Coordinates of C-alpha atoms and ligand atoms in Angstrom, one line a residue:
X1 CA -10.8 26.6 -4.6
X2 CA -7.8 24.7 -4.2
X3 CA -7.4 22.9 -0.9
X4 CA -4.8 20.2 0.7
X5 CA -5.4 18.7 4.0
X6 CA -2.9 16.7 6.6
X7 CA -0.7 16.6 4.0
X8 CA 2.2 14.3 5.2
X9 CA 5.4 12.8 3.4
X10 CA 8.1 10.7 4.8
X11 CA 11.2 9.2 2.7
X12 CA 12.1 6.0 4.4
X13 CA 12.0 7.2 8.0
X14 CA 12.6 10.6 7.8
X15 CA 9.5 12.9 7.7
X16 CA 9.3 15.4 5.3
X17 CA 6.5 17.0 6.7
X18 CA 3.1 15.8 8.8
X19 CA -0.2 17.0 8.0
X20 CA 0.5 20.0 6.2
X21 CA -2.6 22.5 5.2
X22 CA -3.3 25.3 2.9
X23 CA -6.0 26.6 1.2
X24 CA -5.6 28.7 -2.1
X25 CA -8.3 30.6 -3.6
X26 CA -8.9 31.4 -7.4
X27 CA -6.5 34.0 -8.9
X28 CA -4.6 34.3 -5.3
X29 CA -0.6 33.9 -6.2
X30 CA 0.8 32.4 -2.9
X31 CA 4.7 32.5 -2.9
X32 CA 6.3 29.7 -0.2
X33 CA 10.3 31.1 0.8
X34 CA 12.9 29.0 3.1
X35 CA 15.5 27.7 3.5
X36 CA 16.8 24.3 1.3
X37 CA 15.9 20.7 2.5
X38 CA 12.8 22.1 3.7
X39 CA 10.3 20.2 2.3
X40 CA 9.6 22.7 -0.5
X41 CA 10.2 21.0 -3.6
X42 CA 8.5 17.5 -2.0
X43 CA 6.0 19.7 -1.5
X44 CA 4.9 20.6 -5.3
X45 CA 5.7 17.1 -6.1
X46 CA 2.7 15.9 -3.7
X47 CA 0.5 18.4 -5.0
X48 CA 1.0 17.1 -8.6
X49 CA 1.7 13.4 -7.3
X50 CA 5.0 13.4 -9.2
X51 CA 5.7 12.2 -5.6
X52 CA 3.2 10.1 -3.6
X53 CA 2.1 11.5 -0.4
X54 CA 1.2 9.1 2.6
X55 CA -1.2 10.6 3.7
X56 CA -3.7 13.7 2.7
X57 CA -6.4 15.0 0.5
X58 CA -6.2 17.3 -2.5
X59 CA -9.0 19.4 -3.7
X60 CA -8.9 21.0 -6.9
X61 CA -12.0 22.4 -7.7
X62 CA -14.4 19.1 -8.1
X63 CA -11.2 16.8 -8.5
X64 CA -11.0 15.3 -4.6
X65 CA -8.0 12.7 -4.0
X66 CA -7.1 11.0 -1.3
X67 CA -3.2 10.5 -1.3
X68 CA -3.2 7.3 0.1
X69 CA -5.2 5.8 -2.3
X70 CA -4.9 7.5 -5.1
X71 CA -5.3 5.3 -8.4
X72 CA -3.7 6.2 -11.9
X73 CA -7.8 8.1 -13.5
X74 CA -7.5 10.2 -9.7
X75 CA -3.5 11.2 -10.7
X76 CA -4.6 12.0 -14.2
X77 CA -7.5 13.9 -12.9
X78 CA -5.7 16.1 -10.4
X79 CA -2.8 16.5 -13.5
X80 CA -5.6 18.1 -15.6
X81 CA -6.0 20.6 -13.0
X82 CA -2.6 21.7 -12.3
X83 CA 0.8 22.8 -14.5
X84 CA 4.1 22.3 -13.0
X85 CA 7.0 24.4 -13.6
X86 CA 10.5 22.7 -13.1
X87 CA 13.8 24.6 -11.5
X88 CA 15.8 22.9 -14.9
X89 CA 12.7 23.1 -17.4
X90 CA 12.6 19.4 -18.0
X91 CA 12.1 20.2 -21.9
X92 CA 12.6 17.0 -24.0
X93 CA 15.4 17.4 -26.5
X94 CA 14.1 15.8 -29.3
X95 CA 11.2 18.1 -29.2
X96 CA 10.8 21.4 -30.7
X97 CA 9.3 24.3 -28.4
X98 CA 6.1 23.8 -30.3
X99 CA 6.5 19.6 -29.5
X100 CA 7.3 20.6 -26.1
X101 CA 4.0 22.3 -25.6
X102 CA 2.0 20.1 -27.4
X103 CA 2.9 17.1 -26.0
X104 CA 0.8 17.3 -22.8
X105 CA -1.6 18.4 -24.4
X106 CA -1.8 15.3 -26.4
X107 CA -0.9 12.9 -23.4
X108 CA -2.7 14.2 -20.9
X109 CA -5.6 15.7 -22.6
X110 CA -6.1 13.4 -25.1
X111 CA -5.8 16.3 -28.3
X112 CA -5.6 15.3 -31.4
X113 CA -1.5 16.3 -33.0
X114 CA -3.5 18.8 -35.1
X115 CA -5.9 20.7 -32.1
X116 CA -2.5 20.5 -29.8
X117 CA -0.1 22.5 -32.6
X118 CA -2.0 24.9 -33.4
X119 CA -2.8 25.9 -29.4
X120 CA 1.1 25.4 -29.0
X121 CA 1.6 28.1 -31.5
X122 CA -1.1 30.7 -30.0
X123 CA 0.9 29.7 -26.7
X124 CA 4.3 30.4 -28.5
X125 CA 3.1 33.7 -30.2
X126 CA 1.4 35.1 -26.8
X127 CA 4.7 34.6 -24.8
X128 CA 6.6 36.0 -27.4
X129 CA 8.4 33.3 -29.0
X130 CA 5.9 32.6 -32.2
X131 CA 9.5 32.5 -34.1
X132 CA 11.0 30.1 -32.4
X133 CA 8.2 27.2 -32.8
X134 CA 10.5 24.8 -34.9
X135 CA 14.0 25.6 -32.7
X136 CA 15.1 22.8 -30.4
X137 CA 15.7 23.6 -26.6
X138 CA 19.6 22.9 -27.5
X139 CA 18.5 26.5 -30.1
X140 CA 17.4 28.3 -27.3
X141 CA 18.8 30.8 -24.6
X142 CA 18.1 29.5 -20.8
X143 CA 15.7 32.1 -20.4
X144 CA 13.8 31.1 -23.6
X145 CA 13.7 27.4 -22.8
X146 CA 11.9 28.0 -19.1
X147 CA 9.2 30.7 -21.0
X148 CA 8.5 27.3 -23.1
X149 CA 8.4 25.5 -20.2
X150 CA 6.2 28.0 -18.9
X151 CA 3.9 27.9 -22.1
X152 CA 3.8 24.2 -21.8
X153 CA 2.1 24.7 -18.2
X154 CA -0.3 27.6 -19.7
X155 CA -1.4 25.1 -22.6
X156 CA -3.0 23.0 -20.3
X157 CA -5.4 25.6 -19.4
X158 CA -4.8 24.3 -15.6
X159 CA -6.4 26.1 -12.4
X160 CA -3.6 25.8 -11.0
X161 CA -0.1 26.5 -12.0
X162 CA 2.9 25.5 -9.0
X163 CA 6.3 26.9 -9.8
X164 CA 9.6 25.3 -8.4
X165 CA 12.4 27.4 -8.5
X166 CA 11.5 28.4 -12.2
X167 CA 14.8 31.1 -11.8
X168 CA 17.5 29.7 -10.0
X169 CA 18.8 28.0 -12.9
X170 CA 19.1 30.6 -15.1
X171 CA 22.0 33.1 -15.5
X172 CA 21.4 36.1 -13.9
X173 CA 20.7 37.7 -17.8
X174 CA 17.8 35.8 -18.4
X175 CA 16.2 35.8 -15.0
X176 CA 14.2 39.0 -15.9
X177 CA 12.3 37.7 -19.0
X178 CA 10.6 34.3 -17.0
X179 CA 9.8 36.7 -13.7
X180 CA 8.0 39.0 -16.2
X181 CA 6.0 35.8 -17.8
X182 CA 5.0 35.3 -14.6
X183 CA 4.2 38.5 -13.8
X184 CA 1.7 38.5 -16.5
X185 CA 0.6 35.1 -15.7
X186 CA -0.3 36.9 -12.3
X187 CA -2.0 40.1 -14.1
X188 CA -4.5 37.6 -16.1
X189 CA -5.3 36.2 -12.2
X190 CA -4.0 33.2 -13.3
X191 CA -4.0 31.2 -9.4
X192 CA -0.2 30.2 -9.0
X193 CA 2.1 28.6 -6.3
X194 CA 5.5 29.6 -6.5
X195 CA 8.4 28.8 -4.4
X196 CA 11.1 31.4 -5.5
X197 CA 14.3 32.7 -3.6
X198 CA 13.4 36.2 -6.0
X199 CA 12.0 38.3 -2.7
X200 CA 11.8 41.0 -4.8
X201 CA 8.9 39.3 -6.9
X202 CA 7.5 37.8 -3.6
X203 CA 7.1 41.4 -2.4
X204 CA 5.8 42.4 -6.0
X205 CA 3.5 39.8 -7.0
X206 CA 2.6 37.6 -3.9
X207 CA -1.0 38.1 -2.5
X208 CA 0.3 35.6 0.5
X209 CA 3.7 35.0 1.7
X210 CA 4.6 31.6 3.3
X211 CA 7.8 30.9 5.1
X212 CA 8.5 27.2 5.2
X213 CA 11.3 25.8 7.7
X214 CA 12.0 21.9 8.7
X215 CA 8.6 20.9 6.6
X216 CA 6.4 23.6 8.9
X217 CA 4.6 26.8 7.8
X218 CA 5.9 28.3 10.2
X219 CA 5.1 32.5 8.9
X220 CA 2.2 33.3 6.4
X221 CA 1.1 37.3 5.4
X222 CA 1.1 39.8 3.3
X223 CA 4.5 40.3 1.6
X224 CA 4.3 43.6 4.0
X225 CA 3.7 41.5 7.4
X226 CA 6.5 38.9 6.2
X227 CA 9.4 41.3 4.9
X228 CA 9.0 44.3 6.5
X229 CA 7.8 42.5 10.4
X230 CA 8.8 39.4 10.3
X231 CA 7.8 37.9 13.5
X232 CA 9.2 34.0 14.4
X233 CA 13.4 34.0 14.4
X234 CA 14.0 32.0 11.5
X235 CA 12.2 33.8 9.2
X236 CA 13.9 37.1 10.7
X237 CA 17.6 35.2 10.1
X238 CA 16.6 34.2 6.7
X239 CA 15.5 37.3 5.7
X240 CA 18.9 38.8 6.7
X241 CA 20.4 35.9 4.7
X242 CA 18.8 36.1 1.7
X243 CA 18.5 39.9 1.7
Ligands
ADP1 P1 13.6 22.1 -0.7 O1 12.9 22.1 -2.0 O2 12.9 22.9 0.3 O3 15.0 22.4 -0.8 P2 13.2 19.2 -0.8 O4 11.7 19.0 -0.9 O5 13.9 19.0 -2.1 O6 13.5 20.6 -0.1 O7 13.8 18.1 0.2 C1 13.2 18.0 1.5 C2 13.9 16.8 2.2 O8 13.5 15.6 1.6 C3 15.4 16.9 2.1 O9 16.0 16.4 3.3 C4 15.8 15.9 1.0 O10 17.0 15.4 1.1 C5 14.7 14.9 1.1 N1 14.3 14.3 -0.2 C6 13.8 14.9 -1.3 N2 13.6 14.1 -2.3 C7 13.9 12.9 -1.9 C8 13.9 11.6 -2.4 N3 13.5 11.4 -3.7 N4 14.4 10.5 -1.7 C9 14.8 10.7 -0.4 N5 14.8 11.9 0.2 C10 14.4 13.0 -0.5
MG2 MG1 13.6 22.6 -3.9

């Protein structure tokens, strides 16, 4: 259902990665590990052209764009189709939580202010923050503020939700609450691509493991084949690494 394609990305001259492809199917949660400067983040960003990709196509659904010519109605279009998760939850400070969700919904899918509250507050009151509608992101614990961020990627009702380090942010006290979210996010086969260092969720929640090193898939399983036989040498050193 969701498909990129010779995906490549190059900052000045140094490639990020050359014709990447992956294929994600509804209501699969595919978790990407490795190590940092691999092409990760740049990654996401292509997916949801908050970076331009040179080359490759993206196919969400019926949406089809070609990264190398993609116009401003084919960004918009993909955006409709995806939510994007940020590492530092990117809330606007002048914005309530309720603002905060609302606002894309307004910008991006053309709501009216009224339509766009009231599906910010359902949003609120579903991940367990109704109360906290009218408190600033200054208000709000680190854990809170990323669950809003998190809401603000569920409002837009996207098939796709990608996930960039949503925990490593956070004190270690609040890194509990926004894995559960997205562990119910998962339950309700909501299709999500996460790239976590949190193994233990990979092993938890992931229906497909991907190891990424030096912009390469270089490992893809089960969280069974990629934690407990890991088979290409970097993936084995990172494992002992990170675990
Ligand atoms: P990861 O998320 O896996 O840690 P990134 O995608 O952030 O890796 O970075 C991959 C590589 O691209 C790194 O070498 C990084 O320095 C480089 N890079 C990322 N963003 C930019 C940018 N905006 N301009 C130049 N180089 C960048
Ligand atoms: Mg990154």
């Amino acid at each position: 259902m969701m498909t990129f394609s010779q995906l490549t990305k190059r900052f000045g001259d140094s490639t990020v990665f050359a014709d990447l492809d992956l294929t994600i199917n509804k209501g699969e949660i595919v978790v990407i590990i490795g190590p940092s400067g691999t092409g990760k983040s740049t990654l996401l960003r292509c997916i949801n052209f908050l970076e331009q990709a040179e080359q490759g196509q993206i196919t969400i659904d019926d949406v089809n764009v070609d990264s190398a010519k993609a116009n401003k109605a084919d960004i918009l279009a993909l955006r409709r189709k995806t939510g994007f998760v940020f590492q530092n939850y990117a809330l606007f400070a002048h914005m309530t939580a309720k603002q905060n969700i609302a606002e894309g919904l307004i910008t991006v899918k053309g709501w009216t202010k009224e339509d766009a509250y009231r599906k910010a507050q359902q949003i609120l009151d579903d991940i367990g923050l109704g109360d906290k509608a009218e408190s600033y992101p200054a208000a709000l614990s680190g854990g809170q503020q990323q669950r809003v961020g998190i809401g603000r990627a569920m409002a837009q009702d996207a098939e796709l939700l990608l996930f960039d380090e949503p925990t490593s942010a956070l004190d270690p006290e609040w890194v509990g609450e926004v894995l559960g979210l997205m562990k119910t996010l998962a339950q309700r086969h909501q299709t999500m691509l996460v790239v976590t260092h949190e193994m233990q969720f990979a092993r938890e929640v992931a229906d497909r493991v991907i190891f990424m090193a030096d912009g390469r898939f270089v490992e893809q399983g089960t969280p069974d084949q990629i934690f407990n036989h890991p088979q290409d040498q970097r993936l084995q050193k990172f494992l002992r690494q990170v675990g």
